[in-house]
Coordinates of C-alpha atoms and ligand atoms in Angstrom, one line a residue:
X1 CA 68.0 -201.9 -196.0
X2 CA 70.8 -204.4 -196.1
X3 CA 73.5 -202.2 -195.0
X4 CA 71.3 -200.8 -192.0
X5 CA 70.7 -204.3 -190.7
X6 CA 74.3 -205.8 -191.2
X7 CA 75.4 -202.2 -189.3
X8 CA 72.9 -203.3 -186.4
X9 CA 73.0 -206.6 -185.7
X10 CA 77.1 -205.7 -185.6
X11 CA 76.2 -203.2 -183.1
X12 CA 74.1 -205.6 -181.1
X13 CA 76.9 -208.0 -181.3
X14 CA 79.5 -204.9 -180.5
X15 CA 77.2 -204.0 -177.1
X16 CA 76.4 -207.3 -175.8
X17 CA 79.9 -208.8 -175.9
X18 CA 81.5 -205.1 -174.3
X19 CA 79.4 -205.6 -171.5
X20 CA 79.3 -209.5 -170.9
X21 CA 83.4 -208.6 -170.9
X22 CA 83.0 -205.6 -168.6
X23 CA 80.1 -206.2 -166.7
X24 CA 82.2 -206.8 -163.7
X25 CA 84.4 -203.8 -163.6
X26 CA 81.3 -201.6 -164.8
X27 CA 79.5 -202.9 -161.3
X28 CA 82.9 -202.3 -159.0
X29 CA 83.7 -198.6 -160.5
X30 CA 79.8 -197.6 -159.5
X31 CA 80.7 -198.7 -156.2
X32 CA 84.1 -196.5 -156.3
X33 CA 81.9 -193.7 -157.0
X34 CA 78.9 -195.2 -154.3
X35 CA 81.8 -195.2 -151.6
X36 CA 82.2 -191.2 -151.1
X37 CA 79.2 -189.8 -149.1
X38 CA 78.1 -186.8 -151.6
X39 CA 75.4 -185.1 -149.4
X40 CA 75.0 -182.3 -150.6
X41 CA 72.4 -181.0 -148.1
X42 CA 74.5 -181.6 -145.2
X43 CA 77.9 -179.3 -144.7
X44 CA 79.3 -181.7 -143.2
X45 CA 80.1 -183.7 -145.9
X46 CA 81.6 -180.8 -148.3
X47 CA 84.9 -182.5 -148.7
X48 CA 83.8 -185.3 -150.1
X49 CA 81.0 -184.3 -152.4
X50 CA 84.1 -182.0 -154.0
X51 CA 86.5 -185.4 -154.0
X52 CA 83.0 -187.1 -155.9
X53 CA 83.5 -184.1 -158.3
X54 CA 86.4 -185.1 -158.9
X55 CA 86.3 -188.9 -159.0
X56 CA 83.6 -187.8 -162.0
X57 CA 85.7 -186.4 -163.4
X58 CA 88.3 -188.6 -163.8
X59 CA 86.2 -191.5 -165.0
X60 CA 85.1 -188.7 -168.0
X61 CA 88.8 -188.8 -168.9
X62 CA 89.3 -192.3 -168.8
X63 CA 86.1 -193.2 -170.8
X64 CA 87.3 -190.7 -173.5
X65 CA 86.4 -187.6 -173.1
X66 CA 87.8 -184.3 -173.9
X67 CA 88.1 -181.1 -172.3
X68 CA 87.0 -182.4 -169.0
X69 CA 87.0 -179.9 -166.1
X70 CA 85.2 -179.1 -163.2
X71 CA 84.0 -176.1 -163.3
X72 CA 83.0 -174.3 -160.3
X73 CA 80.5 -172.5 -159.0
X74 CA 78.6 -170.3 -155.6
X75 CA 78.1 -174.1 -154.3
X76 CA 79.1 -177.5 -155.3
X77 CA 80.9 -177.5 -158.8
X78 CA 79.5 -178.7 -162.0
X79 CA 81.4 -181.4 -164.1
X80 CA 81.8 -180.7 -167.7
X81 CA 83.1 -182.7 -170.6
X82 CA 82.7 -183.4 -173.9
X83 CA 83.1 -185.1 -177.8
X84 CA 82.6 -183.2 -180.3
X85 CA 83.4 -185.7 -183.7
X86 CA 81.8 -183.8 -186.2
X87 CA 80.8 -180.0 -185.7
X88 CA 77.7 -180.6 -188.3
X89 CA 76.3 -184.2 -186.7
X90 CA 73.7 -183.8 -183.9
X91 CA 74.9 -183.3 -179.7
X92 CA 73.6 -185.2 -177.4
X93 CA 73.6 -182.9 -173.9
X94 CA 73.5 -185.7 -170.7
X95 CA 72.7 -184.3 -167.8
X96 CA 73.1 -185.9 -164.4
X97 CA 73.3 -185.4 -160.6
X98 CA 76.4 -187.1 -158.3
X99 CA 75.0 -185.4 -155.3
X100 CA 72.9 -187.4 -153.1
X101 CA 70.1 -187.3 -150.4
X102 CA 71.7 -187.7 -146.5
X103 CA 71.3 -191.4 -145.6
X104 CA 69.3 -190.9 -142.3
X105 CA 67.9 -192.7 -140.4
X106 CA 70.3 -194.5 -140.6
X107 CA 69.8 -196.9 -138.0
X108 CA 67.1 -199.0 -140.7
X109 CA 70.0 -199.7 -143.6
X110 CA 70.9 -203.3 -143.4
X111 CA 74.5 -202.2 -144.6
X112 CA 76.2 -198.9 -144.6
X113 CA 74.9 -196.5 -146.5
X114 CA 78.1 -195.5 -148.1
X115 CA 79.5 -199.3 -148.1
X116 CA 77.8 -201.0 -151.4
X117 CA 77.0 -204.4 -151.4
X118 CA 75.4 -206.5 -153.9
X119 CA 72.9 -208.7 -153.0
X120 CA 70.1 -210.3 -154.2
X121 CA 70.7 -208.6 -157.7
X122 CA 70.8 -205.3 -156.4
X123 CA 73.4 -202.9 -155.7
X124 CA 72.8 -201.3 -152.6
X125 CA 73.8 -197.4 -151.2
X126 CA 72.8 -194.3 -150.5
X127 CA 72.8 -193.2 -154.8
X128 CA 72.9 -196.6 -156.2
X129 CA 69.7 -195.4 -158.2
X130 CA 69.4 -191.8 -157.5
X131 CA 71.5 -190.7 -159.3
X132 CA 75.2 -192.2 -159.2
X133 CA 74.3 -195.4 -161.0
X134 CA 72.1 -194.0 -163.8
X135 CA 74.2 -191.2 -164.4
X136 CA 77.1 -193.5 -164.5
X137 CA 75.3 -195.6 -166.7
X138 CA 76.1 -193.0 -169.6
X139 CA 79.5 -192.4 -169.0
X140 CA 79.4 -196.5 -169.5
X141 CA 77.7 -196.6 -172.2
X142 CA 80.3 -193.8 -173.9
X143 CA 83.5 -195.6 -173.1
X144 CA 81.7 -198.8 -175.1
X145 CA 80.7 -195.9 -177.7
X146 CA 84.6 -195.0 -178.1
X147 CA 86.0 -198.6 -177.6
X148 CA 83.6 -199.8 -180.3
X149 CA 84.0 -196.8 -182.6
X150 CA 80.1 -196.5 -182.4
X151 CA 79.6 -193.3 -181.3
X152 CA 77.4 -191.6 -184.0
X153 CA 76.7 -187.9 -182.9
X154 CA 78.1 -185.6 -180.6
X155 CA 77.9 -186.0 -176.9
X156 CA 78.3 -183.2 -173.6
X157 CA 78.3 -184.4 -170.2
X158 CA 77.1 -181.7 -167.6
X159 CA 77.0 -183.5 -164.1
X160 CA 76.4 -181.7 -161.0
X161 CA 76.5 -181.9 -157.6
X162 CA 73.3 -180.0 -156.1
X163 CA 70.3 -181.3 -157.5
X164 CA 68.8 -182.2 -154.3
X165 CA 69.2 -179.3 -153.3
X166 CA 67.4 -177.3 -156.0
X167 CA 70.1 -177.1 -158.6
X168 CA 69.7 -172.6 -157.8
X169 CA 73.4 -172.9 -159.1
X170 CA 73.3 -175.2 -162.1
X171 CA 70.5 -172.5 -163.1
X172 CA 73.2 -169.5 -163.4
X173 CA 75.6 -171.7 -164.6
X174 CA 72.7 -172.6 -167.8
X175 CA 72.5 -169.2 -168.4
X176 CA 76.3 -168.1 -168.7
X177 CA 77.2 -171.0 -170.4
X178 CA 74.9 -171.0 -173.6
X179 CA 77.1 -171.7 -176.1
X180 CA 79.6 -174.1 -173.8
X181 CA 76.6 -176.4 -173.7
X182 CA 74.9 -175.9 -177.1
X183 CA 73.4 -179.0 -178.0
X184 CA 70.1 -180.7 -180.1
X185 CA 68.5 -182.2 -177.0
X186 CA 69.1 -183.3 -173.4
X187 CA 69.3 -187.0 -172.1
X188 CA 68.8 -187.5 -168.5
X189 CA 68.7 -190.8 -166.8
X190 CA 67.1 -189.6 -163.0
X191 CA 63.7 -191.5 -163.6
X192 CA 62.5 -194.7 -163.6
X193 CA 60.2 -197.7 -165.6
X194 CA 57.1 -199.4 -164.5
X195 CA 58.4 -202.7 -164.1
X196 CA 60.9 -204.4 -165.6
X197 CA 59.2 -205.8 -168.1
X198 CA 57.0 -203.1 -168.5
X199 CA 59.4 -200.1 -169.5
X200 CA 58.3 -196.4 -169.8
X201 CA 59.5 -192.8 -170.4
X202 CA 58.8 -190.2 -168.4
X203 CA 56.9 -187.4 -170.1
X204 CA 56.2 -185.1 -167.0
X205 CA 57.6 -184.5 -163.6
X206 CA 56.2 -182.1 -160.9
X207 CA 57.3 -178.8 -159.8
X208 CA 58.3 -177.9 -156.1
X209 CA 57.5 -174.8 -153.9
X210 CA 59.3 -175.8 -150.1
X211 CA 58.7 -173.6 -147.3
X212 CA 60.0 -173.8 -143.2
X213 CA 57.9 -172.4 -140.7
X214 CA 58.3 -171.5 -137.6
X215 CA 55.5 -170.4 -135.0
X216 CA 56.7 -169.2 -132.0
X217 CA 54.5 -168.6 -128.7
X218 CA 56.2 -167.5 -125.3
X219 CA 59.8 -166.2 -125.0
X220 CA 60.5 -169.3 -123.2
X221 CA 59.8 -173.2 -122.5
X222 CA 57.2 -172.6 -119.6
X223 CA 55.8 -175.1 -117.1
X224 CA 52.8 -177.0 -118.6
X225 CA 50.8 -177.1 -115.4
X226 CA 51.7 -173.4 -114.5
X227 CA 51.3 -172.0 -117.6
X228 CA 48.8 -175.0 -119.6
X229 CA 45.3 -173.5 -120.8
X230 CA 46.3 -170.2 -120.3
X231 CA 49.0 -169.9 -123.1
X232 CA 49.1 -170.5 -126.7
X233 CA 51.4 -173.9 -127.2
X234 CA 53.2 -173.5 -131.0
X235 CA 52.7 -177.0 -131.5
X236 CA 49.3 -177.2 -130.8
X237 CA 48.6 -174.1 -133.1
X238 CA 50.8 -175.4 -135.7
X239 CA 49.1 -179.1 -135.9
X240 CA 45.6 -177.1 -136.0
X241 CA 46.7 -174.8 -138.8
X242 CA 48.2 -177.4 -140.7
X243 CA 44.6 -179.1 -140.4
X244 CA 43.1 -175.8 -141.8
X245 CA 45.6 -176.3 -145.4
X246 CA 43.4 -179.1 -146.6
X247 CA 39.1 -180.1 -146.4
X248 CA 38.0 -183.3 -146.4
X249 CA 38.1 -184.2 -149.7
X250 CA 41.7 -183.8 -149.7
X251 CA 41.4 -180.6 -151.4
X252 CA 43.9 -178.0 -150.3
X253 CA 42.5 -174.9 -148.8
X254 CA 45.1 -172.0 -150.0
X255 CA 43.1 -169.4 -151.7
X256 CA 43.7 -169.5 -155.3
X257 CA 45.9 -172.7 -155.4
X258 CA 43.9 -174.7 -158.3
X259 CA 44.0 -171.7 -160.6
X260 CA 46.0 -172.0 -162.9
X261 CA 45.9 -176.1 -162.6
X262 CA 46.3 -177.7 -166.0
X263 CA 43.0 -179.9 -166.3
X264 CA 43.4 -183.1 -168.5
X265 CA 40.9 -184.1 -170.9
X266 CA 39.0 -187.0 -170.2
X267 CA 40.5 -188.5 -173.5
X268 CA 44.4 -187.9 -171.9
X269 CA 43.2 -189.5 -168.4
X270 CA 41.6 -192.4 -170.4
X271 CA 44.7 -192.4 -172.5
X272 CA 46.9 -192.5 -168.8
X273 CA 44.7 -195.4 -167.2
X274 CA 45.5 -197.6 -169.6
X275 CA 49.2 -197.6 -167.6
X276 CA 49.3 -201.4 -165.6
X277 CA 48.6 -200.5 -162.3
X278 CA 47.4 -203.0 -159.7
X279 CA 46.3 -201.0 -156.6
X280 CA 46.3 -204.2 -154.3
X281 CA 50.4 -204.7 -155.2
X282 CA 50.7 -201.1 -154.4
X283 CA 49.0 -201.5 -150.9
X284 CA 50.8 -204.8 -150.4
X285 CA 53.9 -203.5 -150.3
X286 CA 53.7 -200.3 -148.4
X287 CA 51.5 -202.4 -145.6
X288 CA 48.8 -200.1 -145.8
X289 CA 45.4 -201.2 -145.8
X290 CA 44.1 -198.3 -147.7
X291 CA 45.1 -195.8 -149.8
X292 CA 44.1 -191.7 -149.0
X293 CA 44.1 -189.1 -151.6
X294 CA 42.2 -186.6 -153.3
X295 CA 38.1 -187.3 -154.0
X296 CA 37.8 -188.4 -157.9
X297 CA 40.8 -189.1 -158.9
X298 CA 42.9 -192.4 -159.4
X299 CA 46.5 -193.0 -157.4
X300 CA 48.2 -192.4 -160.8
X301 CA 46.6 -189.3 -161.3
X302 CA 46.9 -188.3 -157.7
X303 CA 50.7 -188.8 -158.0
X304 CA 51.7 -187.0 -161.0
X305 CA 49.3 -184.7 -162.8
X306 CA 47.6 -183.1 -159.6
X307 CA 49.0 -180.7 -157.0
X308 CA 49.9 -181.9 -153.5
X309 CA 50.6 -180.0 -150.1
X310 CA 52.5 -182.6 -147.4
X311 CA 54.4 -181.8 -144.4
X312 CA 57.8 -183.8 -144.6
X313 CA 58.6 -182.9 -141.4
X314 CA 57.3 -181.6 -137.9
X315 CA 59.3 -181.0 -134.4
X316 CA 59.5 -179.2 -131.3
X317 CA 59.2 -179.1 -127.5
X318 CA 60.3 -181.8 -125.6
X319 CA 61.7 -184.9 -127.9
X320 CA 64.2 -186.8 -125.4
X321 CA 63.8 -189.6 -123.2
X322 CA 60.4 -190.0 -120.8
X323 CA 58.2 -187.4 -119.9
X324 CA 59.0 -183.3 -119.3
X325 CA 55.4 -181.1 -118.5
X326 CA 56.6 -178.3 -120.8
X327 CA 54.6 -175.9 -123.0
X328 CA 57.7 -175.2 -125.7
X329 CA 58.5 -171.6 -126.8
X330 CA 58.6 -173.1 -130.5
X331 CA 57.3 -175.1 -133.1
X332 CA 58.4 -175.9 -136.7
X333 CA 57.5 -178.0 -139.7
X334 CA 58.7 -178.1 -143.0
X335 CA 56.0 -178.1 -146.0
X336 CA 56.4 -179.2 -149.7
X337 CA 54.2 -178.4 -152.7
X338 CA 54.5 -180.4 -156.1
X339 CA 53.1 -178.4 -158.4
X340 CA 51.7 -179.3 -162.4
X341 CA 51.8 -177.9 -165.2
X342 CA 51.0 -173.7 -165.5
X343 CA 51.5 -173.9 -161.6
X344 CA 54.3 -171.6 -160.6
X345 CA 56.5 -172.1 -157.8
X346 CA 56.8 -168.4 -157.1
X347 CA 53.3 -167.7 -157.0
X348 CA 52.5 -170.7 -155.2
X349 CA 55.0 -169.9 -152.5
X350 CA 53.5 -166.7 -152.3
X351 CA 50.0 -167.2 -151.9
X352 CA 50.7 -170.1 -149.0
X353 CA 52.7 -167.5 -147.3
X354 CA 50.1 -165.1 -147.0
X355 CA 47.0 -167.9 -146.3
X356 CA 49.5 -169.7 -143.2
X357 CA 50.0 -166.1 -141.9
X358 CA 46.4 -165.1 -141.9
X359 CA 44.9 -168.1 -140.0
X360 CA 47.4 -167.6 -137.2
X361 CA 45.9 -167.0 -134.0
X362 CA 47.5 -163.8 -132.3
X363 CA 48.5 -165.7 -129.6
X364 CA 51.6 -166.7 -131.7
X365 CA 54.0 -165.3 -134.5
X366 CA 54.2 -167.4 -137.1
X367 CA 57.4 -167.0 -140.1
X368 CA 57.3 -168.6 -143.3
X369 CA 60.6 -169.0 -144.9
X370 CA 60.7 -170.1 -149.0
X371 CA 63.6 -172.6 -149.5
X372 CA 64.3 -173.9 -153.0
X373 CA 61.4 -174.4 -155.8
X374 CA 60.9 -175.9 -159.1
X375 CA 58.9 -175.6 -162.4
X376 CA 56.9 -178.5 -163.6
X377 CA 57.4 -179.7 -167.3
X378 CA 56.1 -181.4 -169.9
X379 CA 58.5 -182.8 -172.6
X380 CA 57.0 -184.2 -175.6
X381 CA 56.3 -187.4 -177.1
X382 CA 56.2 -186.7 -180.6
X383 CA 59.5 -185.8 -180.9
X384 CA 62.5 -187.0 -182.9
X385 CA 64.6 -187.6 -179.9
X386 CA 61.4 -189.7 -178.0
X387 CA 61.1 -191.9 -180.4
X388 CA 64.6 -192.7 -180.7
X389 CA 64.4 -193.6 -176.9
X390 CA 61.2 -195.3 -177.6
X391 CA 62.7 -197.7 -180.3
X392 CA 65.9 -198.0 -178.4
X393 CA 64.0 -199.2 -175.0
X394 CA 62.5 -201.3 -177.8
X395 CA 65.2 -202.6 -179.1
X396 CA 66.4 -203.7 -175.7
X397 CA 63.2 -204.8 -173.6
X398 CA 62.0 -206.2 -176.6
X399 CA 58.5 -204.0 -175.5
X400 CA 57.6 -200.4 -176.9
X401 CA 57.9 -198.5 -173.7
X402 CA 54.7 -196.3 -172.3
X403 CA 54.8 -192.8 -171.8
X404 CA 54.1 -191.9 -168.2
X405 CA 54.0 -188.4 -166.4
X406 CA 55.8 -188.6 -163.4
X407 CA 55.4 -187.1 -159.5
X408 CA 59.3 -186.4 -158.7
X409 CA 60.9 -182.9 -159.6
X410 CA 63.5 -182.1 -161.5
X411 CA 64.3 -178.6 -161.2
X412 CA 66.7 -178.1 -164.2
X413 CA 64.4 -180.0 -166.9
X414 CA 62.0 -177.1 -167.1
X415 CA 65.1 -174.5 -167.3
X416 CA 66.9 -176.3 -170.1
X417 CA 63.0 -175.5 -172.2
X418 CA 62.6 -171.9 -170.8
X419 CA 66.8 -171.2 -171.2
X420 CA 67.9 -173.2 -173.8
X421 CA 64.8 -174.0 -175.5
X422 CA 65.7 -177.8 -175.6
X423 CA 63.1 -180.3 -174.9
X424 CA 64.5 -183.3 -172.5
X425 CA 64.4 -186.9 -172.6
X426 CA 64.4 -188.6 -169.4
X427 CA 65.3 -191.9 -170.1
X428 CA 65.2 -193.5 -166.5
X429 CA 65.7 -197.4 -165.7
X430 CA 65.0 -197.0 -161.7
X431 CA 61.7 -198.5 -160.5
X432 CA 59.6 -197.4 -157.4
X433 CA 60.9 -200.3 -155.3
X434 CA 64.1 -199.0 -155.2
X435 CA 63.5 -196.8 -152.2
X436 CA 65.2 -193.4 -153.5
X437 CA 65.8 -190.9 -150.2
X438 CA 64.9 -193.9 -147.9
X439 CA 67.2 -196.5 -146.0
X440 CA 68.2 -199.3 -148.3
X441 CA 68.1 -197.7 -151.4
X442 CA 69.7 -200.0 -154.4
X443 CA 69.7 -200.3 -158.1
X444 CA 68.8 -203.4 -160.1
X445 CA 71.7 -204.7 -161.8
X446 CA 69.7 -206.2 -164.2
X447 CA 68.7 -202.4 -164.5
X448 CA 72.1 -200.8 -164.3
X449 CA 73.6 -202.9 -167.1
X450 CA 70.2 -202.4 -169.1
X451 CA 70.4 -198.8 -168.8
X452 CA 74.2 -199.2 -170.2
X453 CA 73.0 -201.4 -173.3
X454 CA 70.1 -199.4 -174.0
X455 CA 71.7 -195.8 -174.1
X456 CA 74.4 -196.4 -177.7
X457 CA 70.3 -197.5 -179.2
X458 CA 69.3 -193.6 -178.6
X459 CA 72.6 -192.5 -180.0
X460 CA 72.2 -194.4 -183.3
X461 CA 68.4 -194.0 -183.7
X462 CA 68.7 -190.1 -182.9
X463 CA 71.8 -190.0 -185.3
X464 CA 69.7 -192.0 -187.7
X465 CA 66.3 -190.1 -187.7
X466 CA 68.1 -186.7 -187.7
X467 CA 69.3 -187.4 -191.2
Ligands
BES501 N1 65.7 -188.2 -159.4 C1 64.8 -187.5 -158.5 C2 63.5 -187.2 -159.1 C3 62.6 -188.3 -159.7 C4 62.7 -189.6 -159.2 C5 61.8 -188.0 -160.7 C6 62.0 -190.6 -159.7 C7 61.0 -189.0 -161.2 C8 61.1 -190.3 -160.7 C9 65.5 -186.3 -158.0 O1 66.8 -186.5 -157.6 C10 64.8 -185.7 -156.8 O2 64.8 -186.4 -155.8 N2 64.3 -184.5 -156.9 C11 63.7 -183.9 -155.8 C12 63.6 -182.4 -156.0 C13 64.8 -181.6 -155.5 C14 64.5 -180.2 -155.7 C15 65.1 -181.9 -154.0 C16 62.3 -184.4 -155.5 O3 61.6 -184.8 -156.4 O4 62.0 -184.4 -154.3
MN502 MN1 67.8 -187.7 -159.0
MN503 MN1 66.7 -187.4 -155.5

């Protein structure tokens, strides 16, 4: 009992004077990393989400890690590194993402997107949260591991570079790589905490089916007072089938999409309730006087354990300066699905597919093209490796953390349990506010350096309770 409480407070000691000393650099290397534009989604940008690669990789080597390389791949390449200090202790897997979403619009950022500033407390870029800062967080946390010789169990680093854009190749590379990336469990800082006095662990994130559709009327733009009320317009069509994918209870209309829905007990949605949640605060700071969501169910429940159908995006016709009569030979949108548990993307895409092409009027051809999906997951909360992160967040927030079953996607978390068979541990420190995808996103540096101080607690706990 003695010797485990000497061994701690030196490690609390160890970790708190490592980062009042480094604090400062740990900040301006994020912002090194914050600096190169790594949108993956946008071509334009493929040099420098390949230098980001890079600069990943080079911080691996510097923290202390060996057999670093980038290992490439039908897209962006994956980062790979390792320590293996004893074959027979425990290996940690890390996953994380240095891709990030394109910074648009960016006329709304206060400061460049790819031009970090720190103000207020708060880092902020395009990534500062999602997912440059948390995943550099780890890489941190393992150079204070190796400079304060308190790294307890093994550790591999996998980063990669296209999770926002479904990770399709981080998915082959899983599956050729089995024994490259054998490990106990997977640690994965891409989530966040409820508050920052009120931390969590994710237990649940959504899956993703995300289709493009075009509807296309005439062979050309026509003139609207020539051709208006005697010719299908796409966009009118489109708006009026995209009012036909949902009934007034918010329900959506796609034959067979609640089927294989996992229903919750009413003992597991009492049990979720009891998350704080103050639905004024939540109103407040979107503006909105109301919220809108599916009949009989709370916003918490709405946003993580049931399905959702929302159109992220919608254009055509005319979209320039002042007024053009025109009745436009096209119309698109772009349509996402989260999807819960025993939902699958596949079947999902498939079954919208076929409902969106039956309620098209024959006045127009209507194409539904599939882009990347995901699997929802469960991980558990009863595990070894939970409550290590549950005592470390412990240990650090001075609170036990509550499990909470997130909205976002993660399309890799649900392959490592299918592939690998390992069960995840998303161990986020981002919080809501922090406007991940949208203009002004930033990171809590309170948060940042948290993350860093919390992460060596897993390592000794999980080390600890794996004895
Ligand atoms: N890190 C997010 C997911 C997330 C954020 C989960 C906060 C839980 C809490 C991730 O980078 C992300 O944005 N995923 C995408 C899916 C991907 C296939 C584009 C998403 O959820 O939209
Ligand atoms: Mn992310
Ligand atoms: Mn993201």
């Amino acid at each position: 009992m003695l010797d485990i409480k000497t061994s701690s407070l030196t490690l609390d000691s160890a970790i708190n004077s490592y980062i009042e000393t480094h604090k400062d650099r740990f900040i301006k290397e994020l912002c090194e990393l914050l600096r190169i534009p790594s949108v993956s989604a946008d071509p334009k940008y493929k040099s420098e989400v390949f230098k980001t690669a890079e600069a990943v990789k080079e911080k691996l080597v510097l923290a202390g890690a060996d057999k670093v390389e980038i290992c490439p791949t039908d897209g962006y390449p994956i980062v790979f590194g390792e320590k293996i200090i004893d074959p027979k202790l425990p290996t940690v897997l890390v996953y994380g993402h240095y891709d990030v979403q394109p910074a648009d619009p960016i006329e709304l950022w206060h400061s460049g997107p790819f031009e970090p500033v720190i103000k207020d407390g708060n880092i902020y870029a395009r990534g500062a949260c999602d997912d440059k800062g948390q995943m550099f967080m780890h890489i941190k946390a393992f150079e204070l591991m190796m400079q304060t010789n308190s790294l307890p169990c093994n550790i591999i680093f996998m980063i990669e570079g296209e999770e926002e854009v479904g990770s399709d190749n981080l998915g082959v590379f899983v599956k050729q790589n089995k024994e490259k990336i054998k490990a106990d469990v997977i640690l994965i800082s891409d989530t966040g905490i409820i508050a920052n006095d009120i931390p969590s662990i994710t237990v649940g994130l959504r899956g993703l089916t995300y289709v493009e559709i075009e509807v296309t009327g005439p062979n050309r733009d026509l003139h609207s007072g020539l051709y208006g009320g005697a010719v299908g317009n796409p966009i009118n069509i489109l708006c009026e089938m995209i009012a036909k994918l949902k009934d007034d209870k918010e329900q959506i209309s796609v034959p067979g999409f609640y089927d294989d829905v996992e229903i919750l007990t009413e003992q597991e949605r009492a049990e979720m309730a009891k998350a704080p949640f103050n639905l004024d605060a939540y109103k407040k700071v979107l503006d909105l006087f109301d919220i809108h969501g599916e009949a009989g169910y709370t916003t918490n429940e709405r946003n993580s354990i049931r399905p959702t159908l929302d159109v992220n995006g919608i254009w055509g016709g005319y979209m320039g300066e002042g007024a053009k009569t025109v009745i436009p030979s096209k119309a698109y949108a772009k349509i996402s699905m989260r999807l819960v548990p025993n939902q699958k993307s596949e079947k999902i895409t498939r079954i919208f597919k076929n409902y969106f092409e039956s309620i098209a009027p024959k006045s127009v051809t209507v194409q539904v093209k599939p882009h990347h999906g995901g699997e929802p997951v469960v991980t558990p909360s009863d595990s070894v490796a939970y409550k290590a992160a549950s005592m470390a967040m412990e240990t650090t927030f001075g609170k036990k953390p509550i499990p909470i079953r997130s909205g976002g996607s993660i399309p890799i978390v649900e392959m490592f349990k299918s592939e690998l068979g390992l069960d995840s541990v998303l161990l986020g420190f981002g919080l809501d506010s922090d406007a991940i995808h949208s203009p002004n996103e930033h990171f809590g540096v309170f948060n940042y350096l948290k993350g860093i101080e919390t992460i060596p607690y897993f390592y000794k706990y999980y080390s600890e309770l794996s004895k």
